[in-house]
N, CA, C and O of each residue as an XYZ file, in Angstrom:
496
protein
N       1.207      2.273     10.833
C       2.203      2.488      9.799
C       3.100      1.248      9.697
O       3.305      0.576     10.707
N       3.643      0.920      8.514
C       4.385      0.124      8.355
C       5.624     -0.056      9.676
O       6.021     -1.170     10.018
N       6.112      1.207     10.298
C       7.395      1.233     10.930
C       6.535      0.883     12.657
O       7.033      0.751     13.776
N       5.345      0.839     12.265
C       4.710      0.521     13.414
C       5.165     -1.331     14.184
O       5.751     -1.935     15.083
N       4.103     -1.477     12.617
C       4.463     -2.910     12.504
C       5.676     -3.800     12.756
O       5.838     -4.782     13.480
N       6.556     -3.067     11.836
C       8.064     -3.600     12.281
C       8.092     -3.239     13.472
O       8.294     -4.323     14.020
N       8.032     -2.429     14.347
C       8.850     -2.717     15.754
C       8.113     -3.476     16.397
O       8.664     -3.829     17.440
N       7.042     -3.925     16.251
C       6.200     -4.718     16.725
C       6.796     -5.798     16.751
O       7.104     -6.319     17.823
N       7.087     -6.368     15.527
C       7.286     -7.922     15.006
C       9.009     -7.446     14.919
O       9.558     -7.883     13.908
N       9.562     -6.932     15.492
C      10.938     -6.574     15.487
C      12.267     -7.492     14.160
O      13.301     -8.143     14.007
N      10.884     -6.686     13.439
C      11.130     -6.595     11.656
C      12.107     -4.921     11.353
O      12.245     -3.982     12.137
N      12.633     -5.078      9.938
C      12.776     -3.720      9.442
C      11.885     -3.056      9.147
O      10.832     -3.692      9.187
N      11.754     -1.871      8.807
C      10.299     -1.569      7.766
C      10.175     -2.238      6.199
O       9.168     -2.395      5.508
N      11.487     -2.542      5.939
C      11.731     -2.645      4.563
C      11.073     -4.110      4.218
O      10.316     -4.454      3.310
N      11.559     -4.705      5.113
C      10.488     -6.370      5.120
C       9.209     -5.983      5.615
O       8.258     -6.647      5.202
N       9.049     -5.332      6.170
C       7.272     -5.146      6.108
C       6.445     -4.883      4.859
O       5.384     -5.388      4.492
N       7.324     -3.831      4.233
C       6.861     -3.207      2.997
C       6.775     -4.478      1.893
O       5.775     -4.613      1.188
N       8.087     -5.525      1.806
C       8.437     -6.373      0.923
C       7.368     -7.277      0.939
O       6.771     -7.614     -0.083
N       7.049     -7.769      2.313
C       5.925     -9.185      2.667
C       4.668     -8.273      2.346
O       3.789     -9.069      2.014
N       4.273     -7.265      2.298
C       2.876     -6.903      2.038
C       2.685     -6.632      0.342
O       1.585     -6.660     -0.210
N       4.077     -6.346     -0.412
C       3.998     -5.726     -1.400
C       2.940     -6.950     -2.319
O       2.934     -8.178     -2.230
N       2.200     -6.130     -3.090
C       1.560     -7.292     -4.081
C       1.064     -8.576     -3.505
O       1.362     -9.731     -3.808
N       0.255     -8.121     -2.622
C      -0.567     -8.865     -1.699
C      -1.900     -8.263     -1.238
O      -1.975     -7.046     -1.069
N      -3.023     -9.114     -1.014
C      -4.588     -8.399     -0.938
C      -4.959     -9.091      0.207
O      -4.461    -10.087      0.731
N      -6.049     -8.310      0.553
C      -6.845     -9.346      1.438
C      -8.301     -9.190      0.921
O      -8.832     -8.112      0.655
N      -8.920    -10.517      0.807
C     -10.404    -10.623      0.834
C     -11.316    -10.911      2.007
O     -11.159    -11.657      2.973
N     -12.404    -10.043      1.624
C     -12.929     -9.890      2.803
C     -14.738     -9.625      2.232
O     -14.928     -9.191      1.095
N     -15.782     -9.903      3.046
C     -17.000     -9.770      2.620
C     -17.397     -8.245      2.242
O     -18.542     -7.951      1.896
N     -16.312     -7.276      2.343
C     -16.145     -5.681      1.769
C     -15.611     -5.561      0.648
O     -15.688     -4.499      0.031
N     -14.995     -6.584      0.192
C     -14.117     -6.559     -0.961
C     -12.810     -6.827     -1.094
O     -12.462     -7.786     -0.405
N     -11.814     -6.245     -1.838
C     -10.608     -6.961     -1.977
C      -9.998     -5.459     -1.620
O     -10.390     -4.347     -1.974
N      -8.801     -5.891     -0.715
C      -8.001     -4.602     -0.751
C      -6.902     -4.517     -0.702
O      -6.557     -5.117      0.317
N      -6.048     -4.112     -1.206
C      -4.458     -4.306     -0.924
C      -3.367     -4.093      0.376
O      -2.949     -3.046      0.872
N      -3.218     -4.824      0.555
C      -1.983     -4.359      1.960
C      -1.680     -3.229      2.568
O      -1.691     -2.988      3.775
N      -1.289     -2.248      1.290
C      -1.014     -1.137      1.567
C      -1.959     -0.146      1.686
O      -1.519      0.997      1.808
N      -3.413     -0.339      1.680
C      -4.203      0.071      2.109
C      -4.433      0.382      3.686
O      -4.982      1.273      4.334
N      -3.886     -0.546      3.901
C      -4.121     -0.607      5.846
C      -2.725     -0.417      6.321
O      -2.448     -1.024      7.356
N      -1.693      0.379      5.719
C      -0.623      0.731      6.151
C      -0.898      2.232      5.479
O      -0.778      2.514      4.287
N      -1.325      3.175      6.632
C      -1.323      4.676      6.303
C      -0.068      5.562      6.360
O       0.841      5.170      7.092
N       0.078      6.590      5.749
C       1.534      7.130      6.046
C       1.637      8.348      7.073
O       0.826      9.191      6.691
N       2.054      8.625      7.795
C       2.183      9.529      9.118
C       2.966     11.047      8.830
O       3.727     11.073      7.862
N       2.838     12.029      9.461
C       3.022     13.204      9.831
C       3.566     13.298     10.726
O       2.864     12.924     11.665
N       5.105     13.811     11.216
C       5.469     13.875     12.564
C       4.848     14.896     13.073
O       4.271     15.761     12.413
N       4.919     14.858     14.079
C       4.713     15.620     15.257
C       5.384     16.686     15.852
O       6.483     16.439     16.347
N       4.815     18.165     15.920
C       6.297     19.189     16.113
C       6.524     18.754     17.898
O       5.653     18.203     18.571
N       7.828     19.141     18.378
C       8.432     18.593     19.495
C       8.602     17.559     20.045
O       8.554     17.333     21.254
N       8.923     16.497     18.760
C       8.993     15.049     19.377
C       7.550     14.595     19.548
O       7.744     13.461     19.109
N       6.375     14.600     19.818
C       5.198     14.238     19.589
C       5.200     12.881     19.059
O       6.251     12.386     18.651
N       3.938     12.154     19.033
C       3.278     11.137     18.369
C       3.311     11.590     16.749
O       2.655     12.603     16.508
N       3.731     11.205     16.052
C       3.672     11.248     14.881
C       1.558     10.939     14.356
O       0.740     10.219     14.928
N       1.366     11.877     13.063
C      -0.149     11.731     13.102
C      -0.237     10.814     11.778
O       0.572     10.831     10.850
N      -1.386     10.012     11.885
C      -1.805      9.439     10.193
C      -1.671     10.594      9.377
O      -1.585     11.724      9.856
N      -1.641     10.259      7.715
C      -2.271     11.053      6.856
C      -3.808     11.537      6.998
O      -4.276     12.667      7.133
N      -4.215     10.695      6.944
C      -5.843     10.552      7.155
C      -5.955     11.446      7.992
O      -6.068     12.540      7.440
N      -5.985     11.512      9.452
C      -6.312     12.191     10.428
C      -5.642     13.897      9.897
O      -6.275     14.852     10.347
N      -4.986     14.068      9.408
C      -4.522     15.423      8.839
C      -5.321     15.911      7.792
O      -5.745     17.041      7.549
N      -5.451     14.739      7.172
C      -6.902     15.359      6.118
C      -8.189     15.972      6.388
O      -8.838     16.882      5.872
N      -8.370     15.043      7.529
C      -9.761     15.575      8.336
C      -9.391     16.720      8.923
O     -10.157     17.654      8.682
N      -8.571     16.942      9.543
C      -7.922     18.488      9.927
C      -8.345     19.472      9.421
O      -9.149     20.308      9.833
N      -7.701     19.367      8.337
C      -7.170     20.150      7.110
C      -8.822     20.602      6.320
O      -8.997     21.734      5.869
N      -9.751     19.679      6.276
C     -11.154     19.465      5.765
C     -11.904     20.000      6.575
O     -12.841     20.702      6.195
N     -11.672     19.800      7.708
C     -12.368     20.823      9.257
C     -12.251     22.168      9.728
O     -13.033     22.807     10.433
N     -10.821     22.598      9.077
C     -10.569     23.784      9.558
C     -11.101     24.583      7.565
O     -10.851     25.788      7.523
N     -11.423     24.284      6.843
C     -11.988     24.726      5.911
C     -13.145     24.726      5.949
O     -13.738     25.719      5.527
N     -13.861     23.625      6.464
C     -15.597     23.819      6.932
C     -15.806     25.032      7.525
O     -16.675     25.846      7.214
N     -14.598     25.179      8.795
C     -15.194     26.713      9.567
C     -14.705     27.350      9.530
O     -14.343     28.035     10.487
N     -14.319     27.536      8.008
C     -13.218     29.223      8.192
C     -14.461     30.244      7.272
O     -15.345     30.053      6.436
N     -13.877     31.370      8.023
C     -14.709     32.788      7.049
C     -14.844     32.828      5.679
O     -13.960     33.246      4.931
N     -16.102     32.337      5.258
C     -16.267     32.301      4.107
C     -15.957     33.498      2.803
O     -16.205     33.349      1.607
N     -15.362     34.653      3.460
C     -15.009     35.715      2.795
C     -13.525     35.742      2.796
O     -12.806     36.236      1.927
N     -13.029     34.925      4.293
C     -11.450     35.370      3.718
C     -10.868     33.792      4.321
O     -10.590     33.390      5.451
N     -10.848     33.161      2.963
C     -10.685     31.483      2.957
C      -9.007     31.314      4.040
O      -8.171     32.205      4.186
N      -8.972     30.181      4.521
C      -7.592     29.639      5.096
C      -6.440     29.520      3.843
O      -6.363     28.428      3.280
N      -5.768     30.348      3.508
C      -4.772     29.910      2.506
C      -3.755     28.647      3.030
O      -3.474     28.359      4.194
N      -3.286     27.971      1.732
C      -2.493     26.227      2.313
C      -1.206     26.702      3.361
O      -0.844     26.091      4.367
N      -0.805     27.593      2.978
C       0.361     28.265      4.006
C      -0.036     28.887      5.239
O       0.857     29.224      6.017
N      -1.378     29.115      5.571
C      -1.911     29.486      6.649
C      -2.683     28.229      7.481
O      -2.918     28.331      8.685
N      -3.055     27.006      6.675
C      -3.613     25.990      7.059
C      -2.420     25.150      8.090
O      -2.547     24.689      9.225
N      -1.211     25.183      7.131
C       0.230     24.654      7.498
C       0.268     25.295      8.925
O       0.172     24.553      9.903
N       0.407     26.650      9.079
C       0.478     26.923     10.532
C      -0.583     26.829     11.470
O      -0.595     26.917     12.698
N      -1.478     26.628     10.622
C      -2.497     26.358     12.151
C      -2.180     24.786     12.569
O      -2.117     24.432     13.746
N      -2.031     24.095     11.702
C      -1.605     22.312     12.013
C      -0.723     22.725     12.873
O      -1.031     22.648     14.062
N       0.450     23.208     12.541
C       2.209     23.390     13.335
C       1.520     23.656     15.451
O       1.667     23.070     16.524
N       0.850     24.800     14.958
C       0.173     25.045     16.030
C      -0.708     24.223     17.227
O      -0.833     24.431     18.434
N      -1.230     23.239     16.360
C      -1.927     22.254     17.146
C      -0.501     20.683     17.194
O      -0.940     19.561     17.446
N       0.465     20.791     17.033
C       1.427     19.752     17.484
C       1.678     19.435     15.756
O       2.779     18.903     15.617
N       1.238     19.548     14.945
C       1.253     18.645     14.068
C       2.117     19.363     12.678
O       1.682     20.298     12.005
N       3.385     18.680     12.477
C       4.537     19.256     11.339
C       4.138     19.592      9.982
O       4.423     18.509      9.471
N       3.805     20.111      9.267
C       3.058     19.374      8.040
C       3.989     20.880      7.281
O       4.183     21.972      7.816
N       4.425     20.401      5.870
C       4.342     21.834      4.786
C       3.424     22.185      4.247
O       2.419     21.525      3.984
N       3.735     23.705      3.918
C       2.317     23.920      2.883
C       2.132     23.111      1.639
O       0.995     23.287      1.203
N       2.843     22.283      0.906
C       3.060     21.659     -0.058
C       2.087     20.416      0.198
O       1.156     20.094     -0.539
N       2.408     19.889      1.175
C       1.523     18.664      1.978
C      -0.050     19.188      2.100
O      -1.057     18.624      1.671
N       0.057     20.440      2.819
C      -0.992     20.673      3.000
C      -2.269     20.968      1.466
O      -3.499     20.962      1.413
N      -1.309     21.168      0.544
C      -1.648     21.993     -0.861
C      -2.730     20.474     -1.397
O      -3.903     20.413     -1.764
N      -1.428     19.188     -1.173
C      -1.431     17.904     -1.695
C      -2.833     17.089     -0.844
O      -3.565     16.253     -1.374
N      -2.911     17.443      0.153
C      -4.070     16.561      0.694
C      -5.344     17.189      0.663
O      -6.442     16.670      0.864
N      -4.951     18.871      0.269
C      -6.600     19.742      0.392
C      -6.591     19.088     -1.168
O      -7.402     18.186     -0.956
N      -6.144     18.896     -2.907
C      -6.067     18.464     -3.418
C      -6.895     17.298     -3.749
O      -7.882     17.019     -4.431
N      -5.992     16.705     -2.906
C      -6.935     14.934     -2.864
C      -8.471     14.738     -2.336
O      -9.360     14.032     -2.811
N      -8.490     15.937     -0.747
C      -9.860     15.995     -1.049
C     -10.777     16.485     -2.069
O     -12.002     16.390     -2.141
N     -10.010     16.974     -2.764
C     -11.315     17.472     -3.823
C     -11.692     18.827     -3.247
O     -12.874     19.138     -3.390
N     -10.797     19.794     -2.544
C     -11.448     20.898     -1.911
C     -10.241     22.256     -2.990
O      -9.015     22.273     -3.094
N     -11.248     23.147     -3.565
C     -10.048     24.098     -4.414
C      -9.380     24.914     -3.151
O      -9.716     24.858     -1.968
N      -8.132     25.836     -3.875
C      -7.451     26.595     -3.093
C      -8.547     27.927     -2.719
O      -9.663     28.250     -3.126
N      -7.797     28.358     -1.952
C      -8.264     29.436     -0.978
C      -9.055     30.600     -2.189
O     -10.166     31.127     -2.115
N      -8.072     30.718     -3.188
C      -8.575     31.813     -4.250
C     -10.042     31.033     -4.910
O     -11.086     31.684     -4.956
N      -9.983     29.409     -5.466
C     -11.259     28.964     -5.854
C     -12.036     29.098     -4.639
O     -12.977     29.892     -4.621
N     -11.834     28.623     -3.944
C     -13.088     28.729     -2.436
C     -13.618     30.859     -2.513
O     -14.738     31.160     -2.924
N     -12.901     31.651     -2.191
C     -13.308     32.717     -1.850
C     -14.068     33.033     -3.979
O     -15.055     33.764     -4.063
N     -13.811     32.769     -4.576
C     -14.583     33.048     -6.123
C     -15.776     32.632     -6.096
O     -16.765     33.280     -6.440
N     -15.743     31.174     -5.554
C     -17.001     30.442     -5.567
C     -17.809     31.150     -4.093
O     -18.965     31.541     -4.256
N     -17.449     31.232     -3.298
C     -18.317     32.037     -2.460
C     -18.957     33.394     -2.750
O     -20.125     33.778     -2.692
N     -17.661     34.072     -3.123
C     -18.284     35.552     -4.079
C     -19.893     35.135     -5.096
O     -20.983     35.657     -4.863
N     -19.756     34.590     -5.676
C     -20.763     33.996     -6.750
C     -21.647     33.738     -5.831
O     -22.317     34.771     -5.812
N     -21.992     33.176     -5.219
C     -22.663     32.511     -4.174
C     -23.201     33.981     -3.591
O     -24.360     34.307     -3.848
N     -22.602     34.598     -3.038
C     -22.781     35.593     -2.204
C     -23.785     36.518     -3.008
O     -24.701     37.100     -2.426
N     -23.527     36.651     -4.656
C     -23.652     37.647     -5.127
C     -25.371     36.938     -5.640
O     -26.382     37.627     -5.771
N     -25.311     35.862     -5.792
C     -26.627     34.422     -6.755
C     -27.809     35.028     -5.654
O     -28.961     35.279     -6.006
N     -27.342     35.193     -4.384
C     -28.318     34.974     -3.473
C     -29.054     36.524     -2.973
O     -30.163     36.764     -2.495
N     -27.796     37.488     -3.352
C     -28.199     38.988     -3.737
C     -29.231     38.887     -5.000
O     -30.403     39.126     -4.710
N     -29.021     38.644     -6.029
C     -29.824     38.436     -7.006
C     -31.148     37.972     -7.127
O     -31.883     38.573     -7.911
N     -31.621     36.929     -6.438
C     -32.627     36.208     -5.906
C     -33.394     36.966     -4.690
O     -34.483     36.468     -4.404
N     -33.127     37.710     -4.192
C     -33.956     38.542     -3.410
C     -34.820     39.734     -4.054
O     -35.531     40.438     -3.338
């Protein structure tokens, strides 16, 4: 994280943010912006290590892979299972990154399974 960096280089964050802003790096992968490789973090409940975004996504993407396909993880139930494993997050956050993956809410997930459930009744 940016606030990483600064204490590192016993910078502010705010000059970290400033020296990277509108700046790329090239590389034989392509071009990417600064702020690409500065992820944004999740604290941690009880003082904890604060977590990437990223790593909460995968969470969040994991605990939907193995939930009961009949009675989906709702984002307010996802929120407490994170809280549970150390990690602070709102359901709002949680709403925002199941979102970004591209994964619907609990009501699209359990519809689309119904269908599913019902396609494969049909086919027999």
């Amino acid at each position: 994280t940016r606030r990483e960096v600064a204490a590192e280089l016993s910078l502010h964050e705010s000059t970290v943010s400033r020296v990277a802003a509108g700046k790329s790096l090239t590389c034989a992968l392509g071009i990417y912006d600064l702020g690409y490789f500065f992820g944004s973090s999740v604290p941690a409940t009880s003082g904890g290590e604060a977590v990437s975004a990223r790593a909460v996504q995968e969470r969040i993407a994991l605990a939907i892979e193995a939930e009961d396909a009949r009675r989906p993880l709702s984002d307010d139930r996802l929120a407490r299972v994170l809280r549970d494993e150390g990690i602070a997050v709102a359901r709002r956050t949680v709403a925002k990154y199941r979102e970004g993956l591209g994964i619907g809410s609990s009501t699209e997930r359990r519809r689309r399974n119904t269908r599913r459930a019902v396609g494969a009744i049909g086919a027999v």
